[in-house]
């Protein structure tokens, strides 16, 4: 039964929709957490420490954080795999390109695939930079996330990579949220306008919220 659902295009789209919404919920929480950096190193470092003690004493140190990480990895892999397979299926069904582009397709729609690739590469860089410290500029300080963020966004390439990725994220969310709603049966003639508005607002808020951190470091507001 599970295999049959996965093999169908509807099943893959459903997997993309559910995994996408899981990642979206995480991004909303993650953005609010990131904004704590504007309240100083004490608040930001305390928040990072709280994430590691979440669920104690029922859960051991960092268990909740690892559960979140595992769920996110599963969601990302499922999302990317379904997207790739649907893309390959679409290419096989249309071996020759359209003579005319769809007149009403948005910029976000046309860049969903490239946006996904950009975000995939960004996730790898982001983990190597601020989680493992492997690609971190300067000396990575475990347990001092505030200073690590300052280090990253004190470099021009750190700012460029992050801002480009967040712009791609905004476009991805703008189209992906509405598509997920359609796939899960939430769309209708009466609700489509509201869903598109919610998608636009979510995309804008998340993009601005995330980009405000490197901008804050660049302008000296965060130092």
PDB file of C-alpha atoms in Angstrom:
ATOM      1  CA  UNK A   1       0.000   0.000   0.000  1.00  0.00           C
ATOM      2  CA  UNK A   2       2.761   2.439   0.978  1.00  0.00           C
ATOM      3  CA  UNK A   3       4.736   1.526  -2.143  1.00  0.00           C
ATOM      4  CA  UNK A   4       1.680   2.051  -4.333  1.00  0.00           C
ATOM      5  CA  UNK A   5       1.069   5.510  -2.866  1.00  0.00           C
ATOM      6  CA  UNK A   6       4.739   6.495  -3.248  1.00  0.00           C
ATOM      7  CA  UNK A   7       4.859   5.336  -6.872  1.00  0.00           C
ATOM      8  CA  UNK A   8       1.940   7.576  -7.854  1.00  0.00           C
ATOM      9  CA  UNK A   9       2.386  11.238  -8.763  1.00  0.00           C
ATOM     10  CA  UNK A  10      -0.331  12.175  -6.271  1.00  0.00           C
ATOM     11  CA  UNK A  11       1.518  10.294  -3.541  1.00  0.00           C
ATOM     12  CA  UNK A  12       4.791  12.063  -4.298  1.00  0.00           C
ATOM     13  CA  UNK A  13       3.064  15.445  -4.326  1.00  0.00           C
ATOM     14  CA  UNK A  14       1.461  14.636  -0.980  1.00  0.00           C
ATOM     15  CA  UNK A  15       4.865  13.709   0.466  1.00  0.00           C
ATOM     16  CA  UNK A  16       6.245  17.010  -0.847  1.00  0.00           C
ATOM     17  CA  UNK A  17       3.333  18.946   0.653  1.00  0.00           C
ATOM     18  CA  UNK A  18       3.534  17.351   4.122  1.00  0.00           C
ATOM     19  CA  UNK A  19       7.347  17.475   4.323  1.00  0.00           C
ATOM     20  CA  UNK A  20       7.276  21.070   3.069  1.00  0.00           C
ATOM     21  CA  UNK A  21       4.823  22.117   5.782  1.00  0.00           C
ATOM     22  CA  UNK A  22       6.979  20.415   8.450  1.00  0.00           C
ATOM     23  CA  UNK A  23       9.994  22.406   7.268  1.00  0.00           C
ATOM     24  CA  UNK A  24       7.917  25.588   7.104  1.00  0.00           C
ATOM     25  CA  UNK A  25       6.848  25.220  10.742  1.00  0.00           C
ATOM     26  CA  UNK A  26      10.479  24.737  11.709  1.00  0.00           C
ATOM     27  CA  UNK A  27      11.528  27.821   9.724  1.00  0.00           C
ATOM     28  CA  UNK A  28       8.973  30.018  11.503  1.00  0.00           C
ATOM     29  CA  UNK A  29      10.271  28.916  14.919  1.00  0.00           C
ATOM     30  CA  UNK A  30      13.898  29.139  13.749  1.00  0.00           C
ATOM     31  CA  UNK A  31      13.393  32.693  12.492  1.00  0.00           C
ATOM     32  CA  UNK A  32      11.961  33.864  15.810  1.00  0.00           C
ATOM     33  CA  UNK A  33      14.889  32.228  17.584  1.00  0.00           C
ATOM     34  CA  UNK A  34      17.360  33.973  15.278  1.00  0.00           C
ATOM     35  CA  UNK A  35      15.814  37.354  16.042  1.00  0.00           C
ATOM     36  CA  UNK A  36      16.896  36.971  19.673  1.00  0.00           C
ATOM     37  CA  UNK A  37      20.340  38.016  18.464  1.00  0.00           C
ATOM     38  CA  UNK A  38      19.082  41.633  18.517  1.00  0.00           C
ATOM     39  CA  UNK A  39      18.643  41.367  22.301  1.00  0.00           C
ATOM     40  CA  UNK A  40      22.330  40.700  22.877  1.00  0.00           C
ATOM     41  CA  UNK A  41      24.708  37.812  23.376  1.00  0.00           C
ATOM     42  CA  UNK A  42      23.230  36.793  26.732  1.00  0.00           C
ATOM     43  CA  UNK A  43      19.724  36.207  25.390  1.00  0.00           C
ATOM     44  CA  UNK A  44      20.909  34.554  22.181  1.00  0.00           C
ATOM     45  CA  UNK A  45      23.375  32.191  23.870  1.00  0.00           C
ATOM     46  CA  UNK A  46      20.807  31.346  26.550  1.00  0.00           C
ATOM     47  CA  UNK A  47      18.277  30.461  23.832  1.00  0.00           C
ATOM     48  CA  UNK A  48      20.833  28.191  22.136  1.00  0.00           C
ATOM     49  CA  UNK A  49      21.523  26.484  25.477  1.00  0.00           C
ATOM     50  CA  UNK A  50      17.778  26.096  26.147  1.00  0.00           C
ATOM     51  CA  UNK A  51      17.399  24.210  22.854  1.00  0.00           C
ATOM     52  CA  UNK A  52      19.862  21.631  24.147  1.00  0.00           C
ATOM     53  CA  UNK A  53      18.062  21.213  27.479  1.00  0.00           C
ATOM     54  CA  UNK A  54      14.573  21.120  25.941  1.00  0.00           C
ATOM     55  CA  UNK A  55      12.496  18.335  27.464  1.00  0.00           C
ATOM     56  CA  UNK A  56      14.671  17.790  30.538  1.00  0.00           C
ATOM     57  CA  UNK A  57      14.491  15.919  32.835  1.00  0.00           C
ATOM     58  CA  UNK A  58      12.240  13.569  30.838  1.00  0.00           C
ATOM     59  CA  UNK A  59      14.702  13.728  27.932  1.00  0.00           C
ATOM     60  CA  UNK A  60      18.466  13.738  28.273  1.00  0.00           C
ATOM     61  CA  UNK A  61      20.662  16.649  27.199  1.00  0.00           C
ATOM     62  CA  UNK A  62      20.269  17.393  23.453  1.00  0.00           C
ATOM     63  CA  UNK A  63      17.832  14.506  22.879  1.00  0.00           C
ATOM     64  CA  UNK A  64      14.998  16.837  21.844  1.00  0.00           C
ATOM     65  CA  UNK A  65      17.364  18.713  19.535  1.00  0.00           C
ATOM     66  CA  UNK A  66      18.460  15.461  17.884  1.00  0.00           C
ATOM     67  CA  UNK A  67      14.825  14.359  17.469  1.00  0.00           C
ATOM     68  CA  UNK A  68      14.127  17.660  15.693  1.00  0.00           C
ATOM     69  CA  UNK A  69      17.221  17.188  13.520  1.00  0.00           C
ATOM     70  CA  UNK A  70      16.200  13.641  12.532  1.00  0.00           C
ATOM     71  CA  UNK A  71      12.668  14.744  11.649  1.00  0.00           C
ATOM     72  CA  UNK A  72      14.074  17.588   9.547  1.00  0.00           C
ATOM     73  CA  UNK A  73      16.550  15.321   7.741  1.00  0.00           C
ATOM     74  CA  UNK A  74      13.754  12.876   6.900  1.00  0.00           C
ATOM     75  CA  UNK A  75      11.563  15.755   5.695  1.00  0.00           C
ATOM     76  CA  UNK A  76      14.350  17.252   3.547  1.00  0.00           C
ATOM     77  CA  UNK A  77      15.294  13.896   1.988  1.00  0.00           C
ATOM     78  CA  UNK A  78      11.667  12.961   1.312  1.00  0.00           C
ATOM     79  CA  UNK A  79      10.950  16.405  -0.148  1.00  0.00           C
ATOM     80  CA  UNK A  80      14.032  16.426  -2.391  1.00  0.00           C
ATOM     81  CA  UNK A  81      13.543  12.815  -3.548  1.00  0.00           C
ATOM     82  CA  UNK A  82       9.882  13.346  -4.425  1.00  0.00           C
ATOM     83  CA  UNK A  83      10.707  16.604  -6.226  1.00  0.00           C
ATOM     84  CA  UNK A  84      13.500  14.973  -8.248  1.00  0.00           C
ATOM     85  CA  UNK A  85      11.390  11.975  -9.234  1.00  0.00           C
ATOM     86  CA  UNK A  86       8.430  14.154 -10.216  1.00  0.00           C
ATOM     87  CA  UNK A  87      10.777  16.323 -12.276  1.00  0.00           C
ATOM     88  CA  UNK A  88      12.196  13.284 -14.082  1.00  0.00           C
ATOM     89  CA  UNK A  89       8.688  11.964 -14.679  1.00  0.00           C
ATOM     90  CA  UNK A  90       7.624  15.328 -16.083  1.00  0.00           C
ATOM     91  CA  UNK A  91      10.649  15.433 -18.425  1.00  0.00           C
ATOM     92  CA  UNK A  92       9.928  11.907 -19.705  1.00  0.00           C
ATOM     93  CA  UNK A  93       6.309  12.845 -20.346  1.00  0.00           C
ATOM     94  CA  UNK A  94       7.378  15.960 -22.301  1.00  0.00           C
ATOM     95  CA  UNK A  95      10.665  15.142 -24.076  1.00  0.00           C
ATOM     96  CA  UNK A  96      10.491  18.350 -26.095  1.00  0.00           C
ATOM     97  CA  UNK A  97      10.222  21.774 -24.519  1.00  0.00           C
ATOM     98  CA  UNK A  98       7.109  23.849 -24.856  1.00  0.00           C
ATOM     99  CA  UNK A  99       7.173  26.171 -27.860  1.00  0.00           C
ATOM    100  CA  UNK A 100       5.612  28.889 -25.738  1.00  0.00           C
ATOM    101  CA  UNK A 101       6.053  29.351 -22.033  1.00  0.00           C
ATOM    102  CA  UNK A 102       2.954  29.312 -19.885  1.00  0.00           C
ATOM    103  CA  UNK A 103       1.899  32.976 -19.928  1.00  0.00           C
ATOM    104  CA  UNK A 104       0.659  33.046 -16.355  1.00  0.00           C
ATOM    105  CA  UNK A 105       3.488  31.139 -14.677  1.00  0.00           C
ATOM    106  CA  UNK A 106       5.160  33.186 -11.958  1.00  0.00           C
ATOM    107  CA  UNK A 107       8.864  33.793 -11.499  1.00  0.00           C
ATOM    108  CA  UNK A 108       8.736  31.636  -8.367  1.00  0.00           C
ATOM    109  CA  UNK A 109       7.183  28.759 -10.305  1.00  0.00           C
ATOM    110  CA  UNK A 110       9.842  28.885 -13.015  1.00  0.00           C
ATOM    111  CA  UNK A 111      12.657  28.896 -10.457  1.00  0.00           C
ATOM    112  CA  UNK A 112      11.380  26.228  -8.029  1.00  0.00           C
ATOM    113  CA  UNK A 113      13.899  23.635  -9.212  1.00  0.00           C
ATOM    114  CA  UNK A 114      16.913  25.946  -9.109  1.00  0.00           C
ATOM    115  CA  UNK A 115      15.679  27.349  -5.829  1.00  0.00           C
ATOM    116  CA  UNK A 116      15.578  23.846  -4.364  1.00  0.00           C
ATOM    117  CA  UNK A 117      19.151  23.163  -5.493  1.00  0.00           C
ATOM    118  CA  UNK A 118      20.362  26.481  -4.032  1.00  0.00           C
ATOM    119  CA  UNK A 119      18.656  25.722  -0.718  1.00  0.00           C
ATOM    120  CA  UNK A 120      20.080  22.193  -0.625  1.00  0.00           C
ATOM    121  CA  UNK A 121      23.619  23.512  -1.090  1.00  0.00           C
ATOM    122  CA  UNK A 122      22.969  26.256   1.464  1.00  0.00           C
ATOM    123  CA  UNK A 123      21.835  23.742   4.106  1.00  0.00           C
ATOM    124  CA  UNK A 124      25.120  21.852   3.720  1.00  0.00           C
ATOM    125  CA  UNK A 125      27.148  25.083   4.023  1.00  0.00           C
ATOM    126  CA  UNK A 126      25.054  26.340   6.956  1.00  0.00           C
ATOM    127  CA  UNK A 127      25.612  23.129   8.926  1.00  0.00           C
ATOM    128  CA  UNK A 128      29.354  23.095   8.191  1.00  0.00           C
ATOM    129  CA  UNK A 129      29.553  26.765   9.180  1.00  0.00           C
ATOM    130  CA  UNK A 130      27.480  27.130  12.346  1.00  0.00           C
ATOM    131  CA  UNK A 131      26.868  23.572  13.587  1.00  0.00           C
ATOM    132  CA  UNK A 132      30.087  21.622  13.081  1.00  0.00           C
ATOM    133  CA  UNK A 133      32.326  24.672  12.543  1.00  0.00           C
ATOM    134  CA  UNK A 134      34.154  22.903   9.702  1.00  0.00           C
ATOM    135  CA  UNK A 135      33.682  25.771   7.223  1.00  0.00           C
ATOM    136  CA  UNK A 136      33.473  28.530   9.823  1.00  0.00           C
ATOM    137  CA  UNK A 137      35.598  31.637   9.218  1.00  0.00           C
ATOM    138  CA  UNK A 138      38.070  32.264  12.010  1.00  0.00           C
ATOM    139  CA  UNK A 139      37.929  30.188  15.176  1.00  0.00           C
ATOM    140  CA  UNK A 140      34.652  28.349  15.806  1.00  0.00           C
ATOM    141  CA  UNK A 141      33.642  28.583  19.477  1.00  0.00           C
ATOM    142  CA  UNK A 142      31.437  25.750  20.659  1.00  0.00           C
ATOM    143  CA  UNK A 143      28.809  27.056  23.066  1.00  0.00           C
ATOM    144  CA  UNK A 144      29.173  30.649  21.821  1.00  0.00           C
ATOM    145  CA  UNK A 145      26.667  30.885  18.921  1.00  0.00           C
ATOM    146  CA  UNK A 146      26.395  34.673  19.154  1.00  0.00           C
ATOM    147  CA  UNK A 147      30.073  35.174  18.351  1.00  0.00           C
ATOM    148  CA  UNK A 148      29.960  32.485  15.668  1.00  0.00           C
ATOM    149  CA  UNK A 149      27.129  34.307  13.892  1.00  0.00           C
ATOM    150  CA  UNK A 150      29.061  37.574  14.114  1.00  0.00           C
ATOM    151  CA  UNK A 151      32.105  35.865  12.580  1.00  0.00           C
ATOM    152  CA  UNK A 152      30.120  34.460   9.666  1.00  0.00           C
ATOM    153  CA  UNK A 153      28.378  37.695   8.766  1.00  0.00           C
ATOM    154  CA  UNK A 154      31.544  39.719   9.141  1.00  0.00           C
ATOM    155  CA  UNK A 155      32.672  38.157   5.851  1.00  0.00           C
ATOM    156  CA  UNK A 156      31.334  39.337   2.481  1.00  0.00           C
ATOM    157  CA  UNK A 157      30.860  35.792   1.186  1.00  0.00           C
ATOM    158  CA  UNK A 158      28.946  34.745   4.309  1.00  0.00           C
ATOM    159  CA  UNK A 159      26.523  37.625   3.734  1.00  0.00           C
ATOM    160  CA  UNK A 160      26.150  36.897   0.009  1.00  0.00           C
ATOM    161  CA  UNK A 161      25.555  33.158   0.461  1.00  0.00           C
ATOM    162  CA  UNK A 162      22.993  33.701   3.217  1.00  0.00           C
ATOM    163  CA  UNK A 163      21.063  36.516   1.544  1.00  0.00           C
ATOM    164  CA  UNK A 164      20.891  34.752  -1.844  1.00  0.00           C
ATOM    165  CA  UNK A 165      19.686  31.576  -0.128  1.00  0.00           C
ATOM    166  CA  UNK A 166      17.022  33.461   1.844  1.00  0.00           C
ATOM    167  CA  UNK A 167      15.737  35.152  -1.321  1.00  0.00           C
ATOM    168  CA  UNK A 168      15.495  31.703  -2.922  1.00  0.00           C
ATOM    169  CA  UNK A 169      13.715  30.473   0.215  1.00  0.00           C
ATOM    170  CA  UNK A 170      11.145  33.277  -0.037  1.00  0.00           C
ATOM    171  CA  UNK A 171      10.320  32.388  -3.643  1.00  0.00           C
ATOM    172  CA  UNK A 172      10.185  28.691  -2.746  1.00  0.00           C
ATOM    173  CA  UNK A 173       7.748  29.301   0.112  1.00  0.00           C
ATOM    174  CA  UNK A 174       5.601  31.671  -1.940  1.00  0.00           C
ATOM    175  CA  UNK A 175       4.878  29.008  -4.544  1.00  0.00           C
ATOM    176  CA  UNK A 176       5.299  25.925  -2.367  1.00  0.00           C
ATOM    177  CA  UNK A 177       2.780  26.886   0.327  1.00  0.00           C
ATOM    178  CA  UNK A 178       0.018  27.467  -2.203  1.00  0.00           C
ATOM    179  CA  UNK A 179       0.907  24.257  -4.070  1.00  0.00           C
ATOM    180  CA  UNK A 180       0.856  22.268  -0.826  1.00  0.00           C
ATOM    181  CA  UNK A 181      -2.568  23.661   0.023  1.00  0.00           C
ATOM    182  CA  UNK A 182      -3.870  22.570  -3.385  1.00  0.00           C
ATOM    183  CA  UNK A 183      -2.354  19.100  -3.038  1.00  0.00           C
ATOM    184  CA  UNK A 184      -3.867  18.574   0.416  1.00  0.00           C
ATOM    185  CA  UNK A 185      -7.298  19.720  -0.757  1.00  0.00           C
ATOM    186  CA  UNK A 186      -7.402  23.048   1.080  1.00  0.00           C
ATOM    187  CA  UNK A 187      -7.753  25.118  -2.088  1.00  0.00           C
ATOM    188  CA  UNK A 188     -11.010  26.271  -3.602  1.00  0.00           C
ATOM    189  CA  UNK A 189     -12.312  29.194  -5.614  1.00  0.00           C
ATOM    190  CA  UNK A 190     -13.277  31.038  -2.449  1.00  0.00           C
ATOM    191  CA  UNK A 191     -10.072  30.260  -0.543  1.00  0.00           C
ATOM    192  CA  UNK A 192      -7.455  30.592  -3.283  1.00  0.00           C
ATOM    193  CA  UNK A 193      -7.018  34.346  -2.860  1.00  0.00           C
ATOM    194  CA  UNK A 194      -6.620  33.997   0.925  1.00  0.00           C
ATOM    195  CA  UNK A 195      -4.126  31.137   0.502  1.00  0.00           C
ATOM    196  CA  UNK A 196      -2.059  33.138  -1.976  1.00  0.00           C
ATOM    197  CA  UNK A 197      -2.072  36.106   0.415  1.00  0.00           C
ATOM    198  CA  UNK A 198      -0.926  33.886   3.296  1.00  0.00           C
ATOM    199  CA  UNK A 199       1.831  32.470   1.051  1.00  0.00           C
ATOM    200  CA  UNK A 200       2.987  35.988   0.124  1.00  0.00           C
ATOM    201  CA  UNK A 201       2.975  37.156   3.750  1.00  0.00           C
ATOM    202  CA  UNK A 202       4.827  34.053   4.996  1.00  0.00           C
ATOM    203  CA  UNK A 203       7.436  34.379   2.264  1.00  0.00           C
ATOM    204  CA  UNK A 204       7.964  38.083   2.972  1.00  0.00           C
ATOM    205  CA  UNK A 205       8.099  37.768   6.763  1.00  0.00           C
ATOM    206  CA  UNK A 206      10.506  34.823   6.710  1.00  0.00           C
ATOM    207  CA  UNK A 207      12.755  36.390   4.072  1.00  0.00           C
ATOM    208  CA  UNK A 208      12.959  39.734   5.878  1.00  0.00           C
ATOM    209  CA  UNK A 209      13.289  38.060   9.283  1.00  0.00           C
ATOM    210  CA  UNK A 210      16.206  35.865   8.263  1.00  0.00           C
ATOM    211  CA  UNK A 211      17.994  38.529   6.205  1.00  0.00           C
ATOM    212  CA  UNK A 212      17.719  41.036   9.058  1.00  0.00           C
ATOM    213  CA  UNK A 213      20.412  39.096  10.962  1.00  0.00           C
ATOM    214  CA  UNK A 214      23.291  39.531   8.468  1.00  0.00           C
ATOM    215  CA  UNK A 215      22.096  43.078   7.777  1.00  0.00           C
ATOM    216  CA  UNK A 216      22.203  43.757  11.518  1.00  0.00           C
ATOM    217  CA  UNK A 217      25.803  42.566  11.685  1.00  0.00           C
ATOM    218  CA  UNK A 218      26.820  44.484   8.544  1.00  0.00           C
ATOM    219  CA  UNK A 219      25.353  47.738   9.868  1.00  0.00           C
ATOM    220  CA  UNK A 220      26.810  47.328  13.350  1.00  0.00           C
ATOM    221  CA  UNK A 221      23.400  46.970  15.002  1.00  0.00           C
ATOM    222  CA  UNK A 222      24.540  43.535  16.132  1.00  0.00           C
ATOM    223  CA  UNK A 223      28.164  43.419  17.303  1.00  0.00           C
TER     224      UNK A 223
END
